[in-house]
Amino acid sequence: MSSVTIEFWPLLTSIAGVLITFLAFAFAFGKILLSQTDRRLETRFKSMEEIRVEAAKNWEEKFRDVLSQARQEAKGWQDIEREFLKFRAALPLEYVRREDYVRNQTIIEAKLDALVLEIKNLQLKGLREC
């Protein structure tokens, strides 16, 4: 039977060398993996930033359009309000209220009735004198 004898310090040095090599590979692999992840994340964030900037431009254009429409609409409402105030100012000059019309019509009809009565009285007086 043969026995293998390995001395302690060369064995420890070999194990330490293998361990250091393994850790170096693991560190290098981890660093490469992290750098690729960082690159992908950076690319993704860059594309997201471009999309955000584009979306912000679109929103600014839409808000500008909405504000422009709101201003035009407000100007339209101001014009309508101005026309309504002019109409309100001219209303008493051009139109007669119903109550005023009825009162005037009643007065005219009363005067016509009185005139008819006078004519009838004159006709009756004329017939008596004949």
mmCIF file with all atom_site columns, C-alpha atoms in Angstrom:
data_model
loop_
_atom_site.group_PDB
_atom_site.id
_atom_site.type_symbol
_atom_site.label_atom_id
_atom_site.label_alt_id
_atom_site.label_comp_id
_atom_site.label_asym_id
_atom_site.label_entity_id
_atom_site.label_seq_id
_atom_site.pdbx_PDB_ins_code
_atom_site.Cartn_x
_atom_site.Cartn_y
_atom_site.Cartn_z
_atom_site.occupancy
_atom_site.B_iso_or_equiv
_atom_site.pdbx_formal_charge
_atom_site.auth_seq_id
_atom_site.auth_comp_id
_atom_site.auth_asym_id
_atom_site.auth_atom_id
_atom_site.pdbx_PDB_model_num
ATOM 1   C CA . MET A 1 1   ? 0.000    0.000   0.000   1.00 0.00 ? 1   MET A CA 1
ATOM 2   C CA . SER A 1 2   ? 1.228    3.253   -0.964  1.00 0.00 ? 2   SER A CA 1
ATOM 3   C CA . SER A 1 3   ? 0.296    6.394   0.820   1.00 0.00 ? 3   SER A CA 1
ATOM 4   C CA . VAL A 1 4   ? 0.219    9.889   -0.544  1.00 0.00 ? 4   VAL A CA 1
ATOM 5   C CA . THR A 1 5   ? 1.650    12.473  1.651   1.00 0.00 ? 5   THR A CA 1
ATOM 6   C CA . ILE A 1 6   ? 1.004    16.082  1.013   1.00 0.00 ? 6   ILE A CA 1
ATOM 7   C CA . GLU A 1 7   ? 2.695    18.666  2.984   1.00 0.00 ? 7   GLU A CA 1
ATOM 8   C CA . PHE A 1 8   ? 0.563    21.200  4.752   1.00 0.00 ? 8   PHE A CA 1
ATOM 9   C CA . TRP A 1 9   ? 1.929    24.515  3.419   1.00 0.00 ? 9   TRP A CA 1
ATOM 10  C CA . PRO A 1 10  ? 1.935    23.627  -0.264  1.00 0.00 ? 10  PRO A CA 1
ATOM 11  C CA . LEU A 1 11  ? -1.588   22.237  0.150   1.00 0.00 ? 11  LEU A CA 1
ATOM 12  C CA . LEU A 1 12  ? -2.706   25.385  1.916   1.00 0.00 ? 12  LEU A CA 1
ATOM 13  C CA . THR A 1 13  ? -1.061   27.535  -0.741  1.00 0.00 ? 13  THR A CA 1
ATOM 14  C CA . SER A 1 14  ? -2.735   25.529  -3.511  1.00 0.00 ? 14  SER A CA 1
ATOM 15  C CA . ILE A 1 15  ? -6.149   25.768  -1.828  1.00 0.00 ? 15  ILE A CA 1
ATOM 16  C CA . ALA A 1 16  ? -5.671   29.484  -1.242  1.00 0.00 ? 16  ALA A CA 1
ATOM 17  C CA . GLY A 1 17  ? -4.612   29.907  -4.898  1.00 0.00 ? 17  GLY A CA 1
ATOM 18  C CA . VAL A 1 18  ? -7.676   28.032  -6.130  1.00 0.00 ? 18  VAL A CA 1
ATOM 19  C CA . LEU A 1 19  ? -9.879   29.987  -3.754  1.00 0.00 ? 19  LEU A CA 1
ATOM 20  C CA . ILE A 1 20  ? -8.374   33.313  -4.824  1.00 0.00 ? 20  ILE A CA 1
ATOM 21  C CA . THR A 1 21  ? -8.722   32.340  -8.476  1.00 0.00 ? 21  THR A CA 1
ATOM 22  C CA . PHE A 1 22  ? -12.344  31.320  -7.897  1.00 0.00 ? 22  PHE A CA 1
ATOM 23  C CA . LEU A 1 23  ? -13.087  34.570  -6.077  1.00 0.00 ? 23  LEU A CA 1
ATOM 24  C CA . ALA A 1 24  ? -11.375  36.546  -8.818  1.00 0.00 ? 24  ALA A CA 1
ATOM 25  C CA . PHE A 1 25  ? -13.486  34.807  -11.461 1.00 0.00 ? 25  PHE A CA 1
ATOM 26  C CA . ALA A 1 26  ? -16.617  35.323  -9.384  1.00 0.00 ? 26  ALA A CA 1
ATOM 27  C CA . PHE A 1 27  ? -15.744  38.969  -8.860  1.00 0.00 ? 27  PHE A CA 1
ATOM 28  C CA . ALA A 1 28  ? -14.986  39.447  -12.562 1.00 0.00 ? 28  ALA A CA 1
ATOM 29  C CA . PHE A 1 29  ? -18.175  37.630  -13.550 1.00 0.00 ? 29  PHE A CA 1
ATOM 30  C CA . GLY A 1 30  ? -20.189  39.679  -11.059 1.00 0.00 ? 30  GLY A CA 1
ATOM 31  C CA . LYS A 1 31  ? -18.610  42.889  -12.298 1.00 0.00 ? 31  LYS A CA 1
ATOM 32  C CA . ILE A 1 32  ? -19.369  41.990  -15.934 1.00 0.00 ? 32  ILE A CA 1
ATOM 33  C CA . LEU A 1 33  ? -22.913  41.034  -14.992 1.00 0.00 ? 33  LEU A CA 1
ATOM 34  C CA . LEU A 1 34  ? -23.430  44.258  -13.049 1.00 0.00 ? 34  LEU A CA 1
ATOM 35  C CA . SER A 1 35  ? -21.953  46.341  -15.850 1.00 0.00 ? 35  SER A CA 1
ATOM 36  C CA . GLN A 1 36  ? -24.314  44.690  -18.356 1.00 0.00 ? 36  GLN A CA 1
ATOM 37  C CA . THR A 1 37  ? -27.237  45.267  -16.003 1.00 0.00 ? 37  THR A CA 1
ATOM 38  C CA . ASP A 1 38  ? -26.170  48.892  -15.558 1.00 0.00 ? 38  ASP A CA 1
ATOM 39  C CA . ARG A 1 39  ? -25.901  49.310  -19.337 1.00 0.00 ? 39  ARG A CA 1
ATOM 40  C CA . ARG A 1 40  ? -29.343  47.799  -19.878 1.00 0.00 ? 40  ARG A CA 1
ATOM 41  C CA . LEU A 1 41  ? -30.831  49.924  -17.128 1.00 0.00 ? 41  LEU A CA 1
ATOM 42  C CA . GLU A 1 42  ? -29.162  53.010  -18.527 1.00 0.00 ? 42  GLU A CA 1
ATOM 43  C CA . THR A 1 43  ? -30.497  52.222  -22.001 1.00 0.00 ? 43  THR A CA 1
ATOM 44  C CA . ARG A 1 44  ? -33.935  51.608  -20.555 1.00 0.00 ? 44  ARG A CA 1
ATOM 45  C CA . PHE A 1 45  ? -33.883  54.834  -18.524 1.00 0.00 ? 45  PHE A CA 1
ATOM 46  C CA . LYS A 1 46  ? -32.634  56.757  -21.546 1.00 0.00 ? 46  LYS A CA 1
ATOM 47  C CA . SER A 1 47  ? -35.479  55.416  -23.685 1.00 0.00 ? 47  SER A CA 1
ATOM 48  C CA . MET A 1 48  ? -37.961  56.130  -20.886 1.00 0.00 ? 48  MET A CA 1
ATOM 49  C CA . GLU A 1 49  ? -36.598  59.684  -20.604 1.00 0.00 ? 49  GLU A CA 1
ATOM 50  C CA . GLU A 1 50  ? -36.981  60.167  -24.359 1.00 0.00 ? 50  GLU A CA 1
ATOM 51  C CA . ILE A 1 51  ? -40.553  58.886  -24.150 1.00 0.00 ? 51  ILE A CA 1
ATOM 52  C CA . ARG A 1 52  ? -41.216  61.159  -21.151 1.00 0.00 ? 52  ARG A CA 1
ATOM 53  C CA . VAL A 1 53  ? -39.827  64.183  -23.006 1.00 0.00 ? 53  VAL A CA 1
ATOM 54  C CA . GLU A 1 54  ? -41.932  63.342  -26.062 1.00 0.00 ? 54  GLU A CA 1
ATOM 55  C CA . ALA A 1 55  ? -45.023  62.858  -23.903 1.00 0.00 ? 55  ALA A CA 1
ATOM 56  C CA . ALA A 1 56  ? -44.323  66.153  -22.138 1.00 0.00 ? 56  ALA A CA 1
ATOM 57  C CA . LYS A 1 57  ? -44.148  67.902  -25.526 1.00 0.00 ? 57  LYS A CA 1
ATOM 58  C CA . ASN A 1 58  ? -47.443  66.326  -26.540 1.00 0.00 ? 58  ASN A CA 1
ATOM 59  C CA . TRP A 1 59  ? -49.073  67.352  -23.261 1.00 0.00 ? 59  TRP A CA 1
ATOM 60  C CA . GLU A 1 60  ? -47.754  70.879  -23.602 1.00 0.00 ? 60  GLU A CA 1
ATOM 61  C CA . GLU A 1 61  ? -49.225  71.100  -27.105 1.00 0.00 ? 61  GLU A CA 1
ATOM 62  C CA . LYS A 1 62  ? -52.549  69.718  -25.887 1.00 0.00 ? 62  LYS A CA 1
ATOM 63  C CA . PHE A 1 63  ? -52.620  72.107  -22.921 1.00 0.00 ? 63  PHE A CA 1
ATOM 64  C CA . ARG A 1 64  ? -51.751  74.988  -25.223 1.00 0.00 ? 64  ARG A CA 1
ATOM 65  C CA . ASP A 1 65  ? -54.611  73.984  -27.534 1.00 0.00 ? 65  ASP A CA 1
ATOM 66  C CA . VAL A 1 66  ? -57.021  73.610  -24.618 1.00 0.00 ? 66  VAL A CA 1
ATOM 67  C CA . LEU A 1 67  ? -55.994  76.997  -23.211 1.00 0.00 ? 67  LEU A CA 1
ATOM 68  C CA . SER A 1 68  ? -56.387  78.576  -26.631 1.00 0.00 ? 68  SER A CA 1
ATOM 69  C CA . GLN A 1 69  ? -59.857  77.073  -26.984 1.00 0.00 ? 69  GLN A CA 1
ATOM 70  C CA . ALA A 1 70  ? -60.752  78.208  -23.473 1.00 0.00 ? 70  ALA A CA 1
ATOM 71  C CA . ARG A 1 71  ? -59.636  81.763  -24.295 1.00 0.00 ? 71  ARG A CA 1
ATOM 72  C CA . GLN A 1 72  ? -61.660  81.752  -27.515 1.00 0.00 ? 72  GLN A CA 1
ATOM 73  C CA . GLU A 1 73  ? -64.643  80.364  -25.643 1.00 0.00 ? 73  GLU A CA 1
ATOM 74  C CA . ALA A 1 74  ? -64.277  83.006  -22.918 1.00 0.00 ? 74  ALA A CA 1
ATOM 75  C CA . LYS A 1 75  ? -64.071  85.726  -25.579 1.00 0.00 ? 75  LYS A CA 1
ATOM 76  C CA . GLY A 1 76  ? -67.215  84.293  -27.178 1.00 0.00 ? 76  GLY A CA 1
ATOM 77  C CA . TRP A 1 77  ? -69.006  84.359  -23.833 1.00 0.00 ? 77  TRP A CA 1
ATOM 78  C CA . GLN A 1 78  ? -67.877  87.949  -23.262 1.00 0.00 ? 78  GLN A CA 1
ATOM 79  C CA . ASP A 1 79  ? -69.262  88.910  -26.675 1.00 0.00 ? 79  ASP A CA 1
ATOM 80  C CA . ILE A 1 80  ? -72.553  87.194  -25.868 1.00 0.00 ? 80  ILE A CA 1
ATOM 81  C CA . GLU A 1 81  ? -72.714  88.922  -22.482 1.00 0.00 ? 81  GLU A CA 1
ATOM 82  C CA . ARG A 1 82  ? -71.976  92.301  -24.111 1.00 0.00 ? 82  ARG A CA 1
ATOM 83  C CA . GLU A 1 83  ? -74.714  91.722  -26.713 1.00 0.00 ? 83  GLU A CA 1
ATOM 84  C CA . PHE A 1 84  ? -77.137  90.691  -23.982 1.00 0.00 ? 84  PHE A CA 1
ATOM 85  C CA . LEU A 1 85  ? -76.403  93.851  -21.991 1.00 0.00 ? 85  LEU A CA 1
ATOM 86  C CA . LYS A 1 86  ? -76.986  95.950  -25.126 1.00 0.00 ? 86  LYS A CA 1
ATOM 87  C CA . PHE A 1 87  ? -80.251  94.091  -25.680 1.00 0.00 ? 87  PHE A CA 1
ATOM 88  C CA . ARG A 1 88  ? -81.259  94.694  -22.059 1.00 0.00 ? 88  ARG A CA 1
ATOM 89  C CA . ALA A 1 89  ? -80.490  98.400  -22.408 1.00 0.00 ? 89  ALA A CA 1
ATOM 90  C CA . ALA A 1 90  ? -82.512  98.683  -25.641 1.00 0.00 ? 90  ALA A CA 1
ATOM 91  C CA . LEU A 1 91  ? -85.405  96.529  -24.456 1.00 0.00 ? 91  LEU A CA 1
ATOM 92  C CA . PRO A 1 92  ? -87.443  99.243  -22.664 1.00 0.00 ? 92  PRO A CA 1
ATOM 93  C CA . LEU A 1 93  ? -87.009  101.604 -25.617 1.00 0.00 ? 93  LEU A CA 1
ATOM 94  C CA . GLU A 1 94  ? -88.208  99.202  -28.295 1.00 0.00 ? 94  GLU A CA 1
ATOM 95  C CA . TYR A 1 95  ? -90.781  97.026  -26.533 1.00 0.00 ? 95  TYR A CA 1
ATOM 96  C CA . VAL A 1 96  ? -93.856  97.637  -24.380 1.00 0.00 ? 96  VAL A CA 1
ATOM 97  C CA . ARG A 1 97  ? -94.688  95.523  -21.394 1.00 0.00 ? 97  ARG A CA 1
ATOM 98  C CA . ARG A 1 98  ? -97.929  93.580  -21.546 1.00 0.00 ? 98  ARG A CA 1
ATOM 99  C CA . GLU A 1 99  ? -99.437  95.392  -18.566 1.00 0.00 ? 99  GLU A CA 1
ATOM 100 C CA . ASP A 1 100 ? -98.714  98.771  -20.176 1.00 0.00 ? 100 ASP A CA 1
ATOM 101 C CA . TYR A 1 101 ? -100.279 97.612  -23.452 1.00 0.00 ? 101 TYR A CA 1
ATOM 102 C CA . VAL A 1 102 ? -103.398 96.348  -21.673 1.00 0.00 ? 102 VAL A CA 1
ATOM 103 C CA . ARG A 1 103 ? -103.741 99.612  -19.699 1.00 0.00 ? 103 ARG A CA 1
ATOM 104 C CA . ASN A 1 104 ? -103.360 101.744 -22.845 1.00 0.00 ? 104 ASN A CA 1
ATOM 105 C CA . GLN A 1 105 ? -105.805 99.558  -24.775 1.00 0.00 ? 105 GLN A CA 1
ATOM 106 C CA . THR A 1 106 ? -108.334 99.830  -21.914 1.00 0.00 ? 106 THR A CA 1
ATOM 107 C CA . ILE A 1 107 ? -108.046 103.630 -21.914 1.00 0.00 ? 107 ILE A CA 1
ATOM 108 C CA . ILE A 1 108 ? -108.505 103.802 -25.686 1.00 0.00 ? 108 ILE A CA 1
ATOM 109 C CA . GLU A 1 109 ? -111.525 101.494 -25.558 1.00 0.00 ? 109 GLU A CA 1
ATOM 110 C CA . ALA A 1 110 ? -113.033 103.570 -22.728 1.00 0.00 ? 110 ALA A CA 1
ATOM 111 C CA . LYS A 1 111 ? -112.550 106.735 -24.774 1.00 0.00 ? 111 LYS A CA 1
ATOM 112 C CA . LEU A 1 112 ? -114.120 105.058 -27.829 1.00 0.00 ? 112 LEU A CA 1
ATOM 113 C CA . ASP A 1 113 ? -117.054 103.938 -25.694 1.00 0.00 ? 113 ASP A CA 1
ATOM 114 C CA . ALA A 1 114 ? -117.483 107.492 -24.412 1.00 0.00 ? 114 ALA A CA 1
ATOM 115 C CA . LEU A 1 115 ? -117.322 108.813 -27.979 1.00 0.00 ? 115 LEU A CA 1
ATOM 116 C CA . VAL A 1 116 ? -119.927 106.300 -29.130 1.00 0.00 ? 116 VAL A CA 1
ATOM 117 C CA . LEU A 1 117 ? -122.132 107.348 -26.234 1.00 0.00 ? 117 LEU A CA 1
ATOM 118 C CA . GLU A 1 118 ? -121.769 111.027 -27.180 1.00 0.00 ? 118 GLU A CA 1
ATOM 119 C CA . ILE A 1 119 ? -122.656 110.218 -30.804 1.00 0.00 ? 119 ILE A CA 1
ATOM 120 C CA . LYS A 1 120 ? -125.719 108.275 -29.679 1.00 0.00 ? 120 LYS A CA 1
ATOM 121 C CA . ASN A 1 121 ? -126.767 111.174 -27.430 1.00 0.00 ? 121 ASN A CA 1
ATOM 122 C CA . LEU A 1 122 ? -126.358 113.632 -30.311 1.00 0.00 ? 122 LEU A CA 1
ATOM 123 C CA . GLN A 1 123 ? -128.391 111.366 -32.553 1.00 0.00 ? 123 GLN A CA 1
ATOM 124 C CA . LEU A 1 124 ? -131.131 111.166 -29.945 1.00 0.00 ? 124 LEU A CA 1
ATOM 125 C CA . LYS A 1 125 ? -131.139 114.965 -29.494 1.00 0.00 ? 125 LYS A CA 1
ATOM 126 C CA . GLY A 1 126 ? -131.267 115.418 -33.279 1.00 0.00 ? 126 GLY A CA 1
ATOM 127 C CA . LEU A 1 127 ? -134.253 113.107 -33.592 1.00 0.00 ? 127 LEU A CA 1
ATOM 128 C CA . ARG A 1 128 ? -136.130 114.964 -30.855 1.00 0.00 ? 128 ARG A CA 1
ATOM 129 C CA . GLU A 1 129 ? -135.593 118.366 -32.442 1.00 0.00 ? 129 GLU A CA 1
ATOM 130 C CA . CYS A 1 130 ? -136.823 117.202 -35.809 1.00 0.00 ? 130 CYS A CA 1
#
